[in-house]
Amino acid sequence: MFYKLSKLYKSFSPKEQKLFLGVAAVFLVSGFTLALVLYYQNTTAQPVEGGNYTEGIIGQPVAINPLIVGENDADRDLIALTFASLSDLAEKYEADVEEKNWTITLKPDLKWSDGEPINSEDVIFTIGIVQDPDARSPLFATWQGVATERLSELELKVTLKNTYAFFRDNIQNLRIAPKHIFDGIPPQNFRLSEFSLQPVGSGPYRVVGYKKRPDGFIEEYTLTANKHFAGQKPYIKSFSIRFFPNKTEAISAFNSKGIDGIGGLEAKDLENLKISRKILNPERSRYYAVFLNPNTSLALKEKDVRQALNLATDQARIINSSLLGEALPAHGPIPQSISGYDDSVYADEEFSPEKANALLDKAGWKLNEQGVREKLIQKTKVPLEFDLVVPESRFLSETANELKDMWKVIGVKINPAILKSADILGGIIKPRNYQMILFGNTLNKNADIFSFWHSSQRFDPGLNLSLFNDKNVDTALESVRQTLDEPARNALLSKVQKTIHDNWPAVFLYSPNYLYATSRSLGGFPEGPIAYSSNRFDNVNLWYLKTARIFNK
């Protein structure tokens, strides 16, 4: 065949030979293109195993232990990678009509990363430790009044004193700890246990080892896929975590390709990323607000003052200036991303310094020579001047300065006090020692806001930062927890939002997106919303770096 074509080609004139070659080239290119189109039409890119991934985290792990997980993001991240939640381990969980009696059945043949079996005793042990005040677990409050009973090696019964509408979330999110490791260790010593840095877990990854500098700084954790993981096995087989003392060093490592991903970025950090990358920005079920404490300020007891502060706050300007648009406006105690949020409650919201000034004029607040309003209350001259406590963060500091400028227009003076978060939690929030505080509330992807707005939570360890006290709201929040019907529950939440909105106990600002920079090859990252930064790892077993095209069935 080739000989005949060659002979035919030689019989052509030079002009005919060129024409023949052109036609042949067009035919070959068209054939190749058609084959390529058909290939892509009949195949789909699917994740496949392979690759190594290195995450950069700012801070240091202290205790990689789900029994005592606190506010340390490094601990939360490693716990999410190395410990499975009950939703991963359970084959099923069933409840009676009132959802007070639950039966949890574990999957068969579950194992810890050391090969020991996982059974119902581990779940019962975990719940018992969470309920122990000596363990100081942040989950303590949500597991009170819960009794457990072993039914078999794989089954247990969980009984609640009262219906709790969000208890399914508690079950699904609980990360189980190994009884054979921690049984016999006093809860107050968990942080000292070697297993809190070299954990035996059940998550998608297990710890291979870690590197520590002579000064004690942990530089890196090396993880590998856990062959005993109950869920789908991870596509990425090797996962490393590198730790940095600050964001500047972490971003430098990202730019030099020393790490593949870094989360918890602020919008203005993105301009410092110099290499090709992908930015992921899922919404968060967290909002920031200026919480107003009427117990430390006579002025803040007045509703007109609280309303004027809200009227004088330009949310859009703050979001665009401090967060470069990477946030949703926050209007009340429930973020927009959570079921139960009612936007109709906030239809009358507006930015109007003019109305704010008129409101303060009518309430008798007069400008003094310094341009600050003041009024005689209980025979004391009270100025509209407040100390505003602000956690150490660039976007929060910028927000505070924006508020300072905005509120100056209505005769209110703000003195921002920038403090480290650890100092705020212990020395400011615990004793409620502030007039105003710019702070964030994180909801666990449901609308249980009892801890933030019920009057019983006004003082430590409660989180009612505005010391809000309303009997109708208390009753509604108690009913919300016991109402299983979602529309009925949302109706109660609408009333709560309306009452809070009408009383102006806080100046609600925004819900920032979670910003995560990663290599362009990463796929499978959750779209959100997420509550804590560690929730980015909820489906880390589905992250992938490589794909292969598979023919469609």
XYZ file of C-alpha atoms in Angstrom:
553
model
C 0.000 0.000 0.000
C 2.760 2.398 0.986
C 4.725 1.427 -2.187
C 1.742 2.244 -4.406
C 1.208 5.625 -2.695
C 4.909 6.396 -3.056
C 4.837 5.516 -6.753
C 1.708 7.599 -7.283
C 3.257 10.545 -5.439
C 6.394 10.417 -7.627
C 4.236 10.507 -10.753
C 2.833 13.909 -9.708
C 4.232 17.188 -10.901
C 5.871 19.370 -8.190
C 2.697 21.465 -7.988
C 0.535 18.343 -7.646
C 2.866 16.954 -4.978
C 2.427 20.109 -2.871
C -1.345 19.915 -3.270
C -1.314 16.240 -2.324
C 0.740 16.903 0.818
C -1.591 19.744 1.806
C -4.685 17.579 1.427
C -3.020 14.755 3.355
C -2.032 17.116 6.166
C -5.578 18.488 6.428
C -6.925 14.940 6.473
C -4.524 13.846 9.213
C -5.118 16.926 11.387
C -8.892 16.620 10.963
C -8.756 12.942 11.822
C -6.634 13.579 14.885
C -8.904 16.445 16.018
C -12.016 14.324 15.521
C -10.463 11.479 17.492
C -9.506 13.895 20.273
C -13.016 15.383 20.397
C -14.586 11.931 20.507
C -12.138 10.908 23.229
C -13.049 13.853 25.437
C -16.768 13.455 24.709
C -16.697 9.826 25.761
C -14.392 10.098 28.759
C -14.482 11.932 32.082
C -11.548 13.139 34.167
C -11.569 11.203 37.429
C -9.349 11.625 40.501
C -6.646 9.005 40.898
C -4.179 8.214 43.648
C -0.853 9.949 43.767
C 1.092 13.019 44.722
C 2.366 14.588 47.914
C 0.789 17.630 49.554
C 2.290 20.026 52.092
C 0.101 22.390 54.103
C 1.430 25.464 55.884
C -0.026 26.329 59.303
C 0.727 29.314 61.517
C 1.229 28.340 65.153
C 2.169 25.224 67.087
C 0.355 22.008 68.011
C -0.101 21.500 71.739
C -2.423 18.511 72.072
C -3.666 16.522 69.080
C -6.462 15.053 71.135
C -10.206 15.277 70.357
C -11.028 14.937 74.066
C -9.589 18.361 74.860
C -9.630 20.222 71.551
C -9.724 23.953 72.208
C -9.167 27.148 70.257
C -5.723 26.192 68.895
C -6.127 25.983 65.106
C -3.000 23.824 64.702
C -4.483 21.217 67.057
C -7.875 21.364 65.336
C -6.284 20.848 61.916
C -4.256 17.804 62.956
C -7.232 16.316 64.810
C -9.336 16.646 61.647
C -6.653 14.795 59.673
C -6.004 11.985 62.158
C -9.311 11.343 63.976
C -12.548 10.220 62.348
C -15.895 11.676 63.328
C -18.731 9.444 64.434
C -20.398 10.071 61.070
C -17.415 8.267 59.467
C -17.468 5.387 61.947
C -21.217 4.813 62.263
C -23.104 2.479 59.981
C -26.341 4.087 61.157
C -27.893 6.080 63.993
C -31.588 5.922 64.719
C -33.810 7.918 67.064
C -37.316 7.650 68.457
C -40.023 10.157 67.503
C -38.971 12.648 70.194
C -35.275 12.140 69.371
C -34.511 11.516 73.037
C -33.384 7.904 72.624
C -30.721 7.161 70.037
C -29.206 3.865 68.919
C -25.808 4.109 67.248
C -24.420 1.169 65.288
C -20.759 1.192 64.268
C -19.419 -0.256 61.048
C -17.880 -3.723 61.476
C -14.131 -4.360 61.515
C -13.114 -0.811 62.397
C -9.543 -0.343 63.619
C -7.385 2.339 65.153
C -4.215 3.305 63.323
C -2.276 0.942 65.645
C -4.467 -1.978 64.547
C -6.558 -2.241 67.730
C -10.333 -2.636 67.186
C -12.737 0.297 67.498
C -15.931 -0.546 69.357
C -18.819 0.986 71.282
C -16.655 1.262 74.417
C -14.539 3.883 72.652
C -17.614 6.004 71.920
C -18.911 5.677 75.488
C -15.460 6.521 76.849
C -15.205 9.621 74.634
C -18.613 10.939 75.700
C -17.754 10.279 79.346
C -14.528 12.285 79.136
C -16.260 15.161 77.336
C -18.742 15.261 80.237
C -15.970 15.283 82.859
C -15.343 18.860 84.077
C -11.694 17.964 84.811
C -11.126 17.465 81.074
C -12.227 21.056 80.385
C -13.594 20.018 77.002
C -15.199 22.820 74.959
C -17.917 20.273 74.128
C -18.833 19.960 77.821
C -22.037 22.041 77.692
C -23.515 20.302 74.634
C -23.169 16.814 76.156
C -24.635 17.446 79.603
C -27.724 15.421 80.501
C -26.715 12.643 78.089
C -26.520 9.020 79.290
C -24.879 6.141 77.415
C -25.383 2.380 77.547
C -23.460 -0.395 75.811
C -25.754 -2.717 73.858
C -23.094 -4.774 72.085
C -19.587 -4.509 70.735
C -20.846 -2.343 67.883
C -23.997 -0.807 69.361
C -24.722 1.729 72.065
C -27.747 3.608 73.309
C -27.642 7.346 73.949
C -30.417 8.881 76.047
C -31.210 12.580 76.420
C -33.204 14.086 79.281
C -34.849 16.481 76.845
C -35.274 16.645 73.106
C -32.445 18.579 71.489
C -33.147 19.472 67.864
C -29.465 19.767 66.949
C -28.261 16.581 68.642
C -27.758 14.826 65.311
C -25.047 17.404 64.581
C -23.446 16.610 67.950
C -23.311 12.933 67.030
C -22.009 13.475 63.516
C -19.282 15.905 64.570
C -17.987 14.023 67.628
C -14.463 12.716 67.032
C -13.809 9.494 68.914
C -10.699 8.869 71.028
C -9.151 5.437 71.761
C -10.080 4.084 75.184
C -7.145 1.658 75.189
C -4.769 4.647 74.987
C -6.298 7.156 77.406
C -8.151 4.965 79.912
C -6.383 5.319 83.248
C -4.791 8.684 82.442
C -6.326 11.497 84.544
C -8.049 14.015 82.222
C -5.928 16.848 83.597
C -2.841 14.961 82.337
C -4.064 14.397 78.766
C -2.026 17.352 77.510
C 1.114 15.801 79.000
C 0.606 12.413 77.360
C 2.974 11.472 74.537
C -0.117 10.350 72.615
C -1.268 13.963 72.394
C 1.669 14.654 70.082
C 1.985 11.173 68.544
C -1.716 10.302 68.287
C -3.301 6.935 67.648
C -6.292 7.874 65.547
C -8.880 6.670 63.077
C -8.909 9.464 60.499
C -7.892 9.484 56.847
C -4.236 9.935 57.829
C -1.933 8.618 60.533
C 1.161 10.252 61.972
C 4.496 8.892 60.772
C 6.580 11.324 62.807
C 7.432 14.934 63.457
C 10.533 17.150 63.445
C 11.350 19.424 66.363
C 14.063 22.064 66.658
C 16.420 22.117 69.669
C 14.388 25.026 71.088
C 11.258 22.847 71.060
C 9.556 24.423 68.025
C 7.800 21.706 66.009
C 8.693 22.264 62.365
C 6.778 19.559 60.557
C 4.434 16.585 60.870
C 4.614 13.808 58.296
C 1.406 11.873 57.672
C 0.537 8.941 55.480
C -2.793 7.505 54.396
C -4.380 5.398 57.127
C -5.154 1.967 55.693
C -7.703 1.426 58.483
C -9.764 4.554 57.707
C -13.481 3.729 57.634
C -14.308 6.018 54.718
C -13.039 6.232 51.174
C -9.262 5.990 51.202
C -7.416 9.261 50.459
C -6.262 9.958 46.918
C -3.244 11.857 48.261
C -1.125 9.251 50.023
C 1.453 11.512 51.662
C 0.418 14.635 53.562
C 2.759 16.949 55.463
C 2.102 19.877 57.777
C 4.762 22.591 58.137
C 4.477 25.094 60.982
C 5.435 28.763 60.913
C 5.660 31.366 63.679
C 3.924 34.016 61.578
C 2.054 34.619 58.350
C 4.971 36.383 56.650
C 7.172 33.271 56.821
C 4.305 31.037 55.709
C 3.603 33.195 52.642
C 7.328 33.249 51.824
C 7.355 29.432 51.928
C 4.328 29.343 49.623
C 6.020 31.675 47.138
C 9.143 29.477 47.124
C 6.963 26.356 46.680
C 8.016 24.996 50.054
C 4.332 24.430 50.797
C 1.383 23.750 48.501
C -1.404 25.381 50.486
C -2.066 27.947 53.188
C -5.385 28.937 54.742
C -6.750 31.606 57.036
C -5.533 34.392 54.777
C -6.884 37.917 54.818
C -7.926 39.483 51.523
C -4.983 41.889 51.608
C -2.552 38.970 51.985
C -3.371 37.819 48.462
C -1.327 40.610 46.896
C 1.766 39.071 48.541
C 1.321 35.751 46.738
C 3.744 35.881 43.814
C 3.342 32.492 42.119
C 0.556 30.972 40.046
C -2.072 29.676 42.456
C -5.749 28.998 43.004
C -7.739 30.948 45.613
C -10.680 29.159 47.232
C -13.121 31.189 49.315
C -15.930 29.198 50.957
C -18.359 31.089 53.178
C -18.040 30.701 56.955
C -20.797 30.309 59.532
C -19.131 33.015 61.585
C -19.936 36.679 62.035
C -18.160 39.635 63.600
C -19.905 42.343 65.574
C -19.201 45.097 68.057
C -20.847 43.789 71.213
C -22.060 46.530 73.558
C -21.838 46.000 77.327
C -24.522 48.040 79.156
C -23.179 46.924 82.546
C -20.029 49.019 82.140
C -21.530 52.086 80.455
C -24.525 54.217 81.401
C -24.672 55.497 77.824
C -24.961 52.000 76.329
C -27.980 51.284 78.493
C -29.871 53.724 76.260
C -31.481 52.148 73.209
C -31.210 55.420 71.240
C -27.414 55.347 71.564
C -27.201 51.717 70.437
C -29.491 52.388 67.471
C -27.530 55.498 66.483
C -24.296 53.484 66.370
C -25.961 51.049 63.975
C -27.360 53.830 61.779
C -23.891 55.392 61.541
C -22.183 52.151 60.423
C -21.554 51.718 56.698
C -21.182 47.942 56.306
C -20.461 48.063 52.581
C -17.603 50.519 53.049
C -16.033 48.405 55.802
C -16.332 45.177 53.795
C -14.813 46.754 50.686
C -12.061 48.573 52.579
C -10.981 46.064 55.228
C -11.881 42.807 53.454
C -11.741 43.809 49.773
C -15.264 42.475 49.335
C -14.481 38.967 50.635
C -17.383 38.858 53.106
C -21.147 38.852 53.420
C -22.884 41.523 55.505
C -23.943 40.298 58.954
C -27.315 41.624 60.051
C -28.058 39.648 63.175
C -27.261 36.593 65.320
C -27.565 34.063 62.469
C -25.236 34.230 59.432
C -26.834 34.255 55.998
C -25.373 30.823 55.188
C -27.339 29.055 57.947
C -30.910 27.753 57.829
C -33.069 29.925 60.061
C -31.722 33.259 58.864
C -34.665 35.570 58.036
C -33.750 38.437 55.724
C -37.215 40.020 56.054
C -36.324 41.049 59.616
C -33.632 43.372 58.293
C -35.530 45.006 55.421
C -35.551 48.384 57.205
C -31.800 48.529 57.828
C -30.040 51.583 56.456
C -26.899 53.640 56.719
C -27.910 57.153 57.747
C -25.612 59.345 59.862
C -28.255 62.055 59.491
C -30.884 59.951 61.240
C -28.323 58.904 63.852
C -27.558 62.548 64.659
C -31.250 63.422 64.817
C -31.878 60.491 67.160
C -29.106 61.574 69.534
C -30.254 65.209 69.406
C -33.757 64.170 70.386
C -32.400 62.000 73.227
C -30.606 65.017 74.721
C -27.015 64.219 73.758
C -25.216 67.526 73.124
C -21.862 68.162 71.449
C -19.127 69.517 73.714
C -16.137 71.618 72.650
C -14.199 68.479 71.670
C -16.971 67.388 69.292
C -18.055 64.529 71.563
C -21.661 64.263 72.661
C -22.461 64.166 76.378
C -25.452 64.139 78.689
C -26.203 64.369 82.400
C -27.278 60.935 83.687
C -27.908 60.341 87.390
C -26.199 63.693 88.133
C -23.093 62.544 86.235
C -21.882 64.034 82.948
C -21.560 61.024 80.646
C -19.709 61.407 77.295
C -20.240 59.197 74.275
C -16.642 58.024 74.490
C -15.874 54.316 74.600
C -12.932 51.940 74.746
C -13.233 49.333 71.991
C -11.353 46.055 72.583
C -10.042 44.588 69.322
C -8.185 41.281 68.749
C -4.769 41.637 67.119
C -5.535 41.275 63.422
C -5.017 43.562 60.449
C -8.585 43.451 59.134
C -10.073 43.907 62.612
C -7.745 46.831 63.339
C -8.729 48.431 60.046
C -12.386 47.828 60.866
C -11.949 49.539 64.232
C -10.376 52.561 62.550
C -13.217 52.718 60.023
C -15.738 52.677 62.873
C -13.785 55.370 64.679
C -14.090 57.651 61.641
C -17.756 56.820 60.999
C -18.884 57.312 64.570
C -16.928 60.540 64.936
C -19.421 62.047 62.471
C -22.224 61.572 65.018
C -20.211 62.806 68.001
C -19.047 59.435 69.324
C -15.377 58.935 70.210
C -13.810 55.483 70.048
C -10.490 54.464 71.594
C -9.433 51.147 70.008
C -7.373 48.855 72.261
C -5.581 46.212 70.159
C -4.844 43.132 72.289
C -3.681 39.567 71.736
C -6.525 37.051 71.523
C -5.229 35.031 74.486
C -5.240 38.144 76.673
C -8.755 39.031 75.546
C -10.201 35.605 76.323
C -8.792 35.406 79.845
C -8.553 38.989 81.005
C -11.348 40.756 79.127
C -14.147 38.396 78.090
C -14.119 36.120 81.132
C -14.780 38.981 83.634
C -16.779 40.954 80.981
C -14.318 43.793 81.463
C -15.111 45.935 78.412
C -17.459 48.629 77.169
C -17.336 47.466 73.560
C -15.610 44.493 72.008
C -15.114 43.634 68.337
C -15.325 39.862 68.273
C -16.433 36.881 66.192
C -19.062 34.266 67.010
C -18.772 30.895 65.255
C -21.872 28.756 64.783
C -21.539 25.038 64.193
C -23.376 25.208 60.854
C -26.750 25.203 62.634
C -28.877 27.902 64.242
C -28.388 26.958 67.894
C -27.570 30.435 69.219
C -28.512 29.666 72.846
C -24.925 30.075 74.093
C -24.641 33.512 72.494
C -27.981 35.131 73.352
C -29.731 33.371 76.267
C -29.608 35.412 79.486
C -28.169 32.437 81.404
C -25.043 32.816 79.253
C -24.318 36.452 80.193
C -21.359 35.515 82.354
C -18.430 33.122 82.029
C -18.366 30.461 80.665
C -21.313 31.729 78.609
C -20.772 33.648 75.371
C -23.504 36.288 75.613
C -21.071 39.165 75.051
C -23.760 41.874 74.971
C -25.177 40.593 78.277
C -28.510 40.543 76.468
C -31.457 39.783 78.735
C -34.943 39.260 77.333
C -37.449 36.752 78.736
C -39.214 36.274 75.403
C -35.926 35.528 73.655
C -34.972 33.111 76.442
C -38.255 31.230 76.057
C -37.934 31.121 72.269
C -34.334 29.876 72.368
C -35.304 27.126 74.794
C -38.137 26.127 72.454
C -35.841 26.217 69.420
C -33.699 23.511 71.001
C -36.733 21.283 71.539
C -38.567 21.875 68.245
C -37.849 19.171 65.674
C -40.027 20.634 62.920
C -37.749 22.954 60.929
C -40.407 25.452 59.723
C -41.727 25.807 63.291
C -38.173 26.191 64.567
C -37.410 28.848 61.971
C -40.549 30.763 62.969
C -39.223 30.916 66.525
C -35.828 32.023 65.243
C -37.480 34.816 63.258
C -39.000 36.160 66.476
C -35.616 35.983 68.181
C -33.954 37.859 65.326
C -36.698 40.513 65.343
C -36.384 41.128 69.091
C -32.595 41.357 68.945
C -32.816 43.640 65.918
C -35.266 45.957 67.694
C -33.038 46.254 70.781
C -29.690 46.904 69.043
C -27.434 45.057 71.561
C -24.602 44.883 69.024
C -23.402 46.423 65.790
C -23.326 43.477 63.392
C -20.663 43.820 60.708
C -19.730 40.927 58.424
C -19.126 37.215 57.833
C -15.702 36.934 56.136
C -15.035 34.192 53.615
C -12.386 31.604 54.431
C -9.491 32.306 52.059
C -7.277 29.396 51.038
C -4.393 29.587 48.564
C -3.269 26.371 46.933
C -1.597 24.927 43.862
C -3.723 24.838 40.733
C -3.539 21.044 40.666
C -5.588 20.573 43.856
C -9.157 19.369 43.441
C -11.882 18.189 45.799
C -11.779 21.155 48.204
C -15.149 21.764 49.964
C -17.306 24.572 48.602
C -18.610 25.474 52.074
C -19.947 26.914 54.170
C -17.503 25.920 56.885
C -17.548 26.761 60.594
C -13.965 26.373 61.801
C -10.885 26.531 59.595
C -10.295 22.828 60.310
C -13.555 22.040 58.468
C -11.599 22.431 55.236
C -10.273 18.948 56.018
C -13.711 17.369 56.522
C -13.398 15.652 53.141
C -9.616 15.697 52.817
C -9.764 12.063 51.706
C -11.441 13.355 48.524
C -8.730 15.916 47.772
C -6.671 14.964 44.727
C -3.689 16.153 42.705
C -3.841 13.806 39.723
C -6.584 12.757 37.307
C -7.017 10.159 34.577
C -9.652 10.080 31.868
C -12.060 7.163 32.185
C -14.401 6.036 29.402
C -18.044 6.761 30.183
C -20.274 3.786 30.797
